[in-house]
PDB file of C-alpha atoms in Angstrom:
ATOM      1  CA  UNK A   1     -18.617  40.918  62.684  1.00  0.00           C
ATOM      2  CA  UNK A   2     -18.208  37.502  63.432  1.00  0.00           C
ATOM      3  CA  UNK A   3     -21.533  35.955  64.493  1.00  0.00           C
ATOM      4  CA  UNK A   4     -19.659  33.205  67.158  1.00  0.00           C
ATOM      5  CA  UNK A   5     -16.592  34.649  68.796  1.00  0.00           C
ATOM      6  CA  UNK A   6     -14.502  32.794  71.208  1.00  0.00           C
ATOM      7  CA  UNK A   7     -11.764  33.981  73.644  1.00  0.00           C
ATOM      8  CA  UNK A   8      -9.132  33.820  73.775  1.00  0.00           C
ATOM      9  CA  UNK A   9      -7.541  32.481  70.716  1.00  0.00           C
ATOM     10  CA  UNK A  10      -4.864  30.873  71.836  1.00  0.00           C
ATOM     11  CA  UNK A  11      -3.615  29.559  75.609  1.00  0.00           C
ATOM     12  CA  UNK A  12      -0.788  28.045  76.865  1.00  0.00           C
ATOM     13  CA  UNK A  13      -1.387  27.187  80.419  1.00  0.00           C
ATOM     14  CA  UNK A  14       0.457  24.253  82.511  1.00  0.00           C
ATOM     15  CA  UNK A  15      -0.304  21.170  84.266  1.00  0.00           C
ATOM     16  CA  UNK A  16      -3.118  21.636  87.120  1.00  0.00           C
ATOM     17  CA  UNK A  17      -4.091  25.042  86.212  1.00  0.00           C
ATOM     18  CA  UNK A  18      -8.013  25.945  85.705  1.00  0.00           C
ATOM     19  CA  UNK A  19      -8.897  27.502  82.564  1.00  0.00           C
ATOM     20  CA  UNK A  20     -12.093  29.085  81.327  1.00  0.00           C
ATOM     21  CA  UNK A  21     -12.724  28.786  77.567  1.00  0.00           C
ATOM     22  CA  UNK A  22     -15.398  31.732  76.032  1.00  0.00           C
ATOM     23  CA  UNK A  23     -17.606  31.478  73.480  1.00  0.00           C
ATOM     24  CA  UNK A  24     -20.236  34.051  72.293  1.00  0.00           C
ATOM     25  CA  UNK A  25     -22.937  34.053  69.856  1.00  0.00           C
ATOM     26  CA  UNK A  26     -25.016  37.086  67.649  1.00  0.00           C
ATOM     27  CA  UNK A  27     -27.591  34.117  65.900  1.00  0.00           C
ATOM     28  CA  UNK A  28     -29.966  34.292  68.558  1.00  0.00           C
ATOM     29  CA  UNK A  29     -29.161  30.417  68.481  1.00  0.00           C
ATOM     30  CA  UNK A  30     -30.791  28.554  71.654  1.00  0.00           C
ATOM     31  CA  UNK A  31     -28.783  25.581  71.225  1.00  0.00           C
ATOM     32  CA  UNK A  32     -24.780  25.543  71.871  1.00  0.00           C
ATOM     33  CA  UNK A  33     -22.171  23.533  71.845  1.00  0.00           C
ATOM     34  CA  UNK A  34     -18.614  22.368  72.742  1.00  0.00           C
ATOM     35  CA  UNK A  35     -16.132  20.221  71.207  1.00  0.00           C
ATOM     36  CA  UNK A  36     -12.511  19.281  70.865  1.00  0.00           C
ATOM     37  CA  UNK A  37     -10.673  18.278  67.803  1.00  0.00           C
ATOM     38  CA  UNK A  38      -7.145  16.457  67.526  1.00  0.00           C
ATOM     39  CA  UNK A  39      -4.964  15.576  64.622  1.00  0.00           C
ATOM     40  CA  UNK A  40      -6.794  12.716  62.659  1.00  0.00           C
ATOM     41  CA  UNK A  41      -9.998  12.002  65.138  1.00  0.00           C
ATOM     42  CA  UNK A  42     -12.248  14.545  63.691  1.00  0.00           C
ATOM     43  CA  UNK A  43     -14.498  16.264  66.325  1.00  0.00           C
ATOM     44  CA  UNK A  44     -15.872  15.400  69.730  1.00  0.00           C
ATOM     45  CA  UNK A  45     -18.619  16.461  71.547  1.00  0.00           C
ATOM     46  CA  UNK A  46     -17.835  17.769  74.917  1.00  0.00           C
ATOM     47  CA  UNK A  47     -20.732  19.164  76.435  1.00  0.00           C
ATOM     48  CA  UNK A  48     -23.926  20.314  74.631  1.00  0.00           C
ATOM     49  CA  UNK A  49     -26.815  22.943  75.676  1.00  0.00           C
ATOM     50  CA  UNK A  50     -30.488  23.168  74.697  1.00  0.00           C
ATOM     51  CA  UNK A  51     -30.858  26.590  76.809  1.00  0.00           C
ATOM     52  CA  UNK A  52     -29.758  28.326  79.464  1.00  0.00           C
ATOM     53  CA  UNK A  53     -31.431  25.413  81.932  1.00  0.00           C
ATOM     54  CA  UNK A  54     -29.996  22.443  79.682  1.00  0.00           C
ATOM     55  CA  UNK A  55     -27.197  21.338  79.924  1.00  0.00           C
ATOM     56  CA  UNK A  56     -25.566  18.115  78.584  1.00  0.00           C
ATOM     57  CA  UNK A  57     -22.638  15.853  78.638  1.00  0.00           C
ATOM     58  CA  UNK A  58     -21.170  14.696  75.347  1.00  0.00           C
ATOM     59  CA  UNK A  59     -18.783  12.213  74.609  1.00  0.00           C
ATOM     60  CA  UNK A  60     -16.105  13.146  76.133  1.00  0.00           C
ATOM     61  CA  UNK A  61     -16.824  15.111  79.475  1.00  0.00           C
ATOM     62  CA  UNK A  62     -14.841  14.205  81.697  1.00  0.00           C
ATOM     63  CA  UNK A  63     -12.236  16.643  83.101  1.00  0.00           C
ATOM     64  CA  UNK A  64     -14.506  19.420  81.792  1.00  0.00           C
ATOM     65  CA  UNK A  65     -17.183  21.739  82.916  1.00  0.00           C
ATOM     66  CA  UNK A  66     -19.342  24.243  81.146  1.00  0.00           C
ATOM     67  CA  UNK A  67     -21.822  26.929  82.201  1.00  0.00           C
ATOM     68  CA  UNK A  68     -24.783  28.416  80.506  1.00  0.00           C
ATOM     69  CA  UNK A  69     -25.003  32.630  81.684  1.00  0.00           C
ATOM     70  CA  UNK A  70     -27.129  33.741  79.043  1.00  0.00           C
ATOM     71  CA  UNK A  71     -28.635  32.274  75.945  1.00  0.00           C
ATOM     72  CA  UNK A  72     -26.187  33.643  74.037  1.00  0.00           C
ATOM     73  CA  UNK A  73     -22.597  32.687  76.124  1.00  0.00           C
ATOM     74  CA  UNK A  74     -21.529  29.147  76.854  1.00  0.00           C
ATOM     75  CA  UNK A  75     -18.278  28.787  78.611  1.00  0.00           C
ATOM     76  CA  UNK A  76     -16.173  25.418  79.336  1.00  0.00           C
ATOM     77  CA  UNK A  77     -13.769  24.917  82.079  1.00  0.00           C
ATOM     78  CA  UNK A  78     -10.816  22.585  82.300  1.00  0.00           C
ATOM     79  CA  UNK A  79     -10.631  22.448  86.232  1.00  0.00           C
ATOM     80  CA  UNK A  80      -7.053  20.914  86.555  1.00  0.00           C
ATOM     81  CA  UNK A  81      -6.039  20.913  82.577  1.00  0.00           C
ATOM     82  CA  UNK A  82      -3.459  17.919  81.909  1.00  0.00           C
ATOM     83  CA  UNK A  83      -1.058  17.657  78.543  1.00  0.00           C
ATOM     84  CA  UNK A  84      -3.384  15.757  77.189  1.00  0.00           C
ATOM     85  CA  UNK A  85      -6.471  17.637  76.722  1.00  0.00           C
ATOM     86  CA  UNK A  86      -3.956  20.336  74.757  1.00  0.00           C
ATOM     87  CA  UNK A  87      -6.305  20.636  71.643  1.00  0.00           C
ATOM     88  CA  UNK A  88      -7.737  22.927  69.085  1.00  0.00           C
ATOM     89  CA  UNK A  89     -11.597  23.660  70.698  1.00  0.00           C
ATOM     90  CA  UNK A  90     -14.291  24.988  69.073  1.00  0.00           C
ATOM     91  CA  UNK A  91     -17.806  26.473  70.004  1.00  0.00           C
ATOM     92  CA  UNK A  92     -20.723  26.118  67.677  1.00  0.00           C
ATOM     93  CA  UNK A  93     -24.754  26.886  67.494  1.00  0.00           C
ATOM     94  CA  UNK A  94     -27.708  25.682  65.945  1.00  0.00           C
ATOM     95  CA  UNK A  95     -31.335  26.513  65.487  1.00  0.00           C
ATOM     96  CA  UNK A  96     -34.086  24.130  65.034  1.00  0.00           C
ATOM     97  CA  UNK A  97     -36.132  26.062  63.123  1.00  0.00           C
ATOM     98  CA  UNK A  98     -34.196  25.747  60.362  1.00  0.00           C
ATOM     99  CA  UNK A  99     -35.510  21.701  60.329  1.00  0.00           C
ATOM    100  CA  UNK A 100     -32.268  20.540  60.405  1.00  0.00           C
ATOM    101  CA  UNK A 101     -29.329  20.623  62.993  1.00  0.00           C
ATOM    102  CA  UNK A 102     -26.770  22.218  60.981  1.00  0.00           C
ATOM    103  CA  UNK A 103     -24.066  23.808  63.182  1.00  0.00           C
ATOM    104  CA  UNK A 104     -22.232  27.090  63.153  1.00  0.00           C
ATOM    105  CA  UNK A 105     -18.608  27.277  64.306  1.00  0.00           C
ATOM    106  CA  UNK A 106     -16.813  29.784  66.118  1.00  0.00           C
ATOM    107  CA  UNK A 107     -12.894  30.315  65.124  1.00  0.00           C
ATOM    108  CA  UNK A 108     -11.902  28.157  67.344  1.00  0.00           C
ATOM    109  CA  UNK A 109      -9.091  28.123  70.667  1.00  0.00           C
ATOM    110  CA  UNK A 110      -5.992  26.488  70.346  1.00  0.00           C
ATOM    111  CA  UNK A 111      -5.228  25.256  74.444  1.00  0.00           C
ATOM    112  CA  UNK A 112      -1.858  23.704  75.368  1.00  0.00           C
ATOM    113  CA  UNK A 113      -0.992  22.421  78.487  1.00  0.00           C
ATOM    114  CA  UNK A 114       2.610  22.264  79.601  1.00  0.00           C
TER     115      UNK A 114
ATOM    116  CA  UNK B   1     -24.181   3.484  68.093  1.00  0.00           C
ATOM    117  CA  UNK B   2     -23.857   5.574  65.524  1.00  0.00           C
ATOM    118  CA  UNK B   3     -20.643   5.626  63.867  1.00  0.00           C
ATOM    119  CA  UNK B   4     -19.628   7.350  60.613  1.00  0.00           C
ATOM    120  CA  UNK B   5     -17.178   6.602  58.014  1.00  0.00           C
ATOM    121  CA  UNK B   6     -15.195   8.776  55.422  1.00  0.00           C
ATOM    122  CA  UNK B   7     -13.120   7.591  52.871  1.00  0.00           C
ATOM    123  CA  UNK B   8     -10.334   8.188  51.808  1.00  0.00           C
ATOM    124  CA  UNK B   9      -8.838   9.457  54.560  1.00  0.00           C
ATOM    125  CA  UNK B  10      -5.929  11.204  52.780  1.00  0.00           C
ATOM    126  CA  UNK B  11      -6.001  11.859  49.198  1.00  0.00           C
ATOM    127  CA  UNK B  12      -3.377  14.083  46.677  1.00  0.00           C
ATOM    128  CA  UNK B  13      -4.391  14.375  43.491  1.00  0.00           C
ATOM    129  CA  UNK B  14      -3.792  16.894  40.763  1.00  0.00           C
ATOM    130  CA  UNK B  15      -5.517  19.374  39.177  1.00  0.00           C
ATOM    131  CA  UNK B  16      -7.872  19.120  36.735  1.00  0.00           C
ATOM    132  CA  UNK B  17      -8.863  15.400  37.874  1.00  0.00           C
ATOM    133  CA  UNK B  18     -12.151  14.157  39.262  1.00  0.00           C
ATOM    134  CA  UNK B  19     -12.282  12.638  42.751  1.00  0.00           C
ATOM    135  CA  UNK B  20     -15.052  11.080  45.398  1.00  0.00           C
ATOM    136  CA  UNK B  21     -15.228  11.210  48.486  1.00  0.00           C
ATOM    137  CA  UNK B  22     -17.490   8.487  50.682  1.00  0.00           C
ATOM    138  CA  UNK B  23     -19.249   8.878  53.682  1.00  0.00           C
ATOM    139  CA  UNK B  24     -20.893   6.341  55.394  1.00  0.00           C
ATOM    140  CA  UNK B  25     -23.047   5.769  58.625  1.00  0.00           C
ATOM    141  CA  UNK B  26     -24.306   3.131  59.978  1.00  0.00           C
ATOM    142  CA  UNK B  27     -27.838   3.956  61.382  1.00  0.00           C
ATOM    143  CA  UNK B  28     -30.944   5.641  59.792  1.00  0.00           C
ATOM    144  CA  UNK B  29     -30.529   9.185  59.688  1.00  0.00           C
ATOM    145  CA  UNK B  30     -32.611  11.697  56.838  1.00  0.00           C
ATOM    146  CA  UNK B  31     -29.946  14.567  57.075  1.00  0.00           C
ATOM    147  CA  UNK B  32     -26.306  14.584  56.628  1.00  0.00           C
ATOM    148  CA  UNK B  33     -24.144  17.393  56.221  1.00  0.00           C
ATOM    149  CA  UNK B  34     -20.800  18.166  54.821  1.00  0.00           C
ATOM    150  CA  UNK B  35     -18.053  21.012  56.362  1.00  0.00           C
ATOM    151  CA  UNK B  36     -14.606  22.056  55.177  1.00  0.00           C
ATOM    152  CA  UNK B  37     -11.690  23.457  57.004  1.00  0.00           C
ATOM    153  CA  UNK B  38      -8.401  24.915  56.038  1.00  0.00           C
ATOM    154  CA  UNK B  39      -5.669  24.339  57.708  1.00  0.00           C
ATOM    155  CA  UNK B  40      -5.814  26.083  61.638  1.00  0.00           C
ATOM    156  CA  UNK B  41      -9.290  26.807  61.210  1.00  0.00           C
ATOM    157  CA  UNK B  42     -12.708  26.656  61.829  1.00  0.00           C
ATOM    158  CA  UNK B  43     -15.401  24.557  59.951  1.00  0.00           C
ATOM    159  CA  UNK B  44     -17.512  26.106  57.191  1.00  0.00           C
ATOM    160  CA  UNK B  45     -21.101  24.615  56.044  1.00  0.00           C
ATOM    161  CA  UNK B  46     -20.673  23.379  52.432  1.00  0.00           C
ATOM    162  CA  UNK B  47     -23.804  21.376  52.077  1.00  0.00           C
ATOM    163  CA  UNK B  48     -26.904  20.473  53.747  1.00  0.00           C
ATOM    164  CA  UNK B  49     -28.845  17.443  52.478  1.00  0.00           C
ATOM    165  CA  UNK B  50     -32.217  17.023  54.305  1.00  0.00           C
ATOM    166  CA  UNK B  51     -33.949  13.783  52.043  1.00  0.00           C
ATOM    167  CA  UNK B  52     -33.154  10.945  50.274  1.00  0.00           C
ATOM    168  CA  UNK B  53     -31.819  11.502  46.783  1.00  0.00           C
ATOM    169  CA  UNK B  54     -31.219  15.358  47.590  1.00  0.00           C
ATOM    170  CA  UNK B  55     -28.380  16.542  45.281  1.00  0.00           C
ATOM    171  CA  UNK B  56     -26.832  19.828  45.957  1.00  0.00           C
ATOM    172  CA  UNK B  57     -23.982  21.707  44.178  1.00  0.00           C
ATOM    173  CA  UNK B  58     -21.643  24.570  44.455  1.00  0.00           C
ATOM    174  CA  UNK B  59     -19.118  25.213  41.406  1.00  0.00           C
ATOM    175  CA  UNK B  60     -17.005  22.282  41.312  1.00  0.00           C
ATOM    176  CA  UNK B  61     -18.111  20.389  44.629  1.00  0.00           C
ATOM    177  CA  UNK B  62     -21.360  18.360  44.415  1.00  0.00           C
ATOM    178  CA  UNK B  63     -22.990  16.003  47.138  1.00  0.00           C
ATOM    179  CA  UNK B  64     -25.426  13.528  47.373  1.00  0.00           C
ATOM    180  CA  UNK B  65     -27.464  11.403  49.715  1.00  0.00           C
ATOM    181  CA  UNK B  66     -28.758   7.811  49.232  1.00  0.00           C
ATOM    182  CA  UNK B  67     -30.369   7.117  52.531  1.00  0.00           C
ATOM    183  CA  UNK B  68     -31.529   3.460  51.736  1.00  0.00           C
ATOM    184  CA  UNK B  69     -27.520   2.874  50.965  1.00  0.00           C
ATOM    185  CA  UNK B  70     -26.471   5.403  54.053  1.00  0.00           C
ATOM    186  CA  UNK B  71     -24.048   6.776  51.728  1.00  0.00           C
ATOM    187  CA  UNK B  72     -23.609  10.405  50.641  1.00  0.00           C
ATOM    188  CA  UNK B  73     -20.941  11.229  48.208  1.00  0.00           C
ATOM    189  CA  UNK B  74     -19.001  14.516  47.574  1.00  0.00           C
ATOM    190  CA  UNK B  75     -18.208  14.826  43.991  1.00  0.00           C
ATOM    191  CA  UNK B  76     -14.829  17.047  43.004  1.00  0.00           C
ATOM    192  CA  UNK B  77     -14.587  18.098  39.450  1.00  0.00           C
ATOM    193  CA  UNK B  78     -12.268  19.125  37.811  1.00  0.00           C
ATOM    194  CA  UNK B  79      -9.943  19.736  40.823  1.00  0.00           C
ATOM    195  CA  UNK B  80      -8.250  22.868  41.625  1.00  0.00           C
ATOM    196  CA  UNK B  81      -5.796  23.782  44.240  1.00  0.00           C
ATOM    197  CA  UNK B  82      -7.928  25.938  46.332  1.00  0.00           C
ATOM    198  CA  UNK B  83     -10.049  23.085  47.007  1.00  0.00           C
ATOM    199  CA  UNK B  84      -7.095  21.905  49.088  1.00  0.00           C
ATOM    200  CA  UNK B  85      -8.511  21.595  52.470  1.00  0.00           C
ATOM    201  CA  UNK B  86     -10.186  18.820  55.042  1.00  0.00           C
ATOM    202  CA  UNK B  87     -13.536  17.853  54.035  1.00  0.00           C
ATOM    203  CA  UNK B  88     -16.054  16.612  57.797  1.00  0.00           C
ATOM    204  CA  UNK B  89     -19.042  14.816  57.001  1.00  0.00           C
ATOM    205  CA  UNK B  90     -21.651  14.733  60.116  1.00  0.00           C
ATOM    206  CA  UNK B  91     -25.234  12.717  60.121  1.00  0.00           C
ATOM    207  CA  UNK B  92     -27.672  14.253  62.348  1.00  0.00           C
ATOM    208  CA  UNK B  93     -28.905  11.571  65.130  1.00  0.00           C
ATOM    209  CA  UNK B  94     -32.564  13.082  65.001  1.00  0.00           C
ATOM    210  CA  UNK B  95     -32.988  11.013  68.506  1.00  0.00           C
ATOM    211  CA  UNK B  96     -31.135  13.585  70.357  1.00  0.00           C
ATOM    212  CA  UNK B  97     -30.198  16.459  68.396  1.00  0.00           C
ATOM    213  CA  UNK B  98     -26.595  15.525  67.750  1.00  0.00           C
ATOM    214  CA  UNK B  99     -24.038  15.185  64.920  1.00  0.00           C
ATOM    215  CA  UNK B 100     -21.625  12.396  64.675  1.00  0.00           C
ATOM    216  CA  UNK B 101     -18.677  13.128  62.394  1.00  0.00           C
ATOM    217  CA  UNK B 102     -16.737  11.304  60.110  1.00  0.00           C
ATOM    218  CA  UNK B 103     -13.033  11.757  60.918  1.00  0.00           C
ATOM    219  CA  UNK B 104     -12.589  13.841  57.658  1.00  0.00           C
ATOM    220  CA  UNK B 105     -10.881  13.270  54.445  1.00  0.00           C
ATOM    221  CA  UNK B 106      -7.673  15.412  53.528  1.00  0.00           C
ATOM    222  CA  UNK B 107      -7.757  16.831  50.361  1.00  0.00           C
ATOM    223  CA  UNK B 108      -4.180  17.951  48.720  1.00  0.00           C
ATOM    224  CA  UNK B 109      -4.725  19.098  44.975  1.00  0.00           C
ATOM    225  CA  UNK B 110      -1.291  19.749  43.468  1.00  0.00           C
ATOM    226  CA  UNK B 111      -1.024  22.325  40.429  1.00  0.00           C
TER     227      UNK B 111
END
């Protein structure tokens, strides 16, 4: 089994519609994070989370929210999704412990807004 | 601010051939990491270098990091096509827990 799932897959939604992005993790990770990634500009950090009472922006928050329900689920929100935030997202985890930062992906949701 | 930089950007080659790829940053950092992704899918850890000077390899893929230079290098040899893929390098800004990626480097090998 797949240690970070995310849900659903794929979405095609349209202009103004809200939209809830899942993402789930098994590592027992504390730290969580989301990002976008388009054609040629690698990846960018939406919103990242320490724990369940952490929360913070990224790069490139704006339009987006996120919420924290358990250590192990980390949702973001597009409140009123436009074309141009149609993009491949992906949710990821880390662990300090490890003495590094090195980051776990999930599979990824490919969003695109009519 | 912390910016990093891959290059090449694109690069075809054919098999059999040795190949570089550069990443550089542009701020002190101790850790840098390097990912791959196929095409439509998610990112996969390749290597984790945590020092200056750490070397790490994996069959035909081998990195390195020269943190005096910022520079870590990912060595293909001997190319073959299933190495075809996008290769993310990411430096770890210790200040606040983040990465910062490189844009990644597009790898084509052709048999």
């Amino acid at each position: 089994d797949a240690d970070v799932t995310q849900t659903p897959r794929n979405r095609i939604t349209k202009t103004g519609k809200r939209i809830m992005l899942e993402c789930s993790q098994t590592k027992g990770h504390d730290r969580m994070y989301w990002y976008r990634q388009d054609p040629g500009l690698g990846l960018r950090l939406i919103y990242y989370s320490f724990d369940v009472k952490d929360i913070n922006k990224g790069e490139i928050s704006d339009g987006y929210s996120v919420s924290r329900q358990a250590q192990a689920k980390f949702s973001l929100s597009l409140e009123s999704a436009i074309p141009n935030q149609t993009a491949l997202y992906f949710c990821a985890t880390s662990d300090p412990r490890t003495g590094g930062y090195e980051q776990y992906f999930g599979p990824g949701t490919r969003l695109t807004v009519t | 601010e912390l910016k990093v930089e891959q290059n090449p950007l694109f690069l075809s080659m054919q098999e059999g051939k040795n190949y570089t790829i550069y990443c550089n940053y542009s701020t002190t950092s101790d850790r840098l990491y390097w990912y791959r992704q196929d095409p439509g899918k998610s990112l996969e850890s390749l290597f984790v270098l945590l020092s200056n000077g750490a070397v790490k390899q994996e069959g035909r893929l081998m990195a390195s990091l020269d943190t005096k230079a910022r520079l870590s290098t990912l060595h293909i040899t001997a190319a073959v096509h299933d190495l075809s893929a996008t290769y993310f390098c990411a430096v770890d800004m210790d200040s606040n827990y983040q990465l910062i990626w490189g844009a990644g480097t597009k790898l084509i090998i052709k048999p």
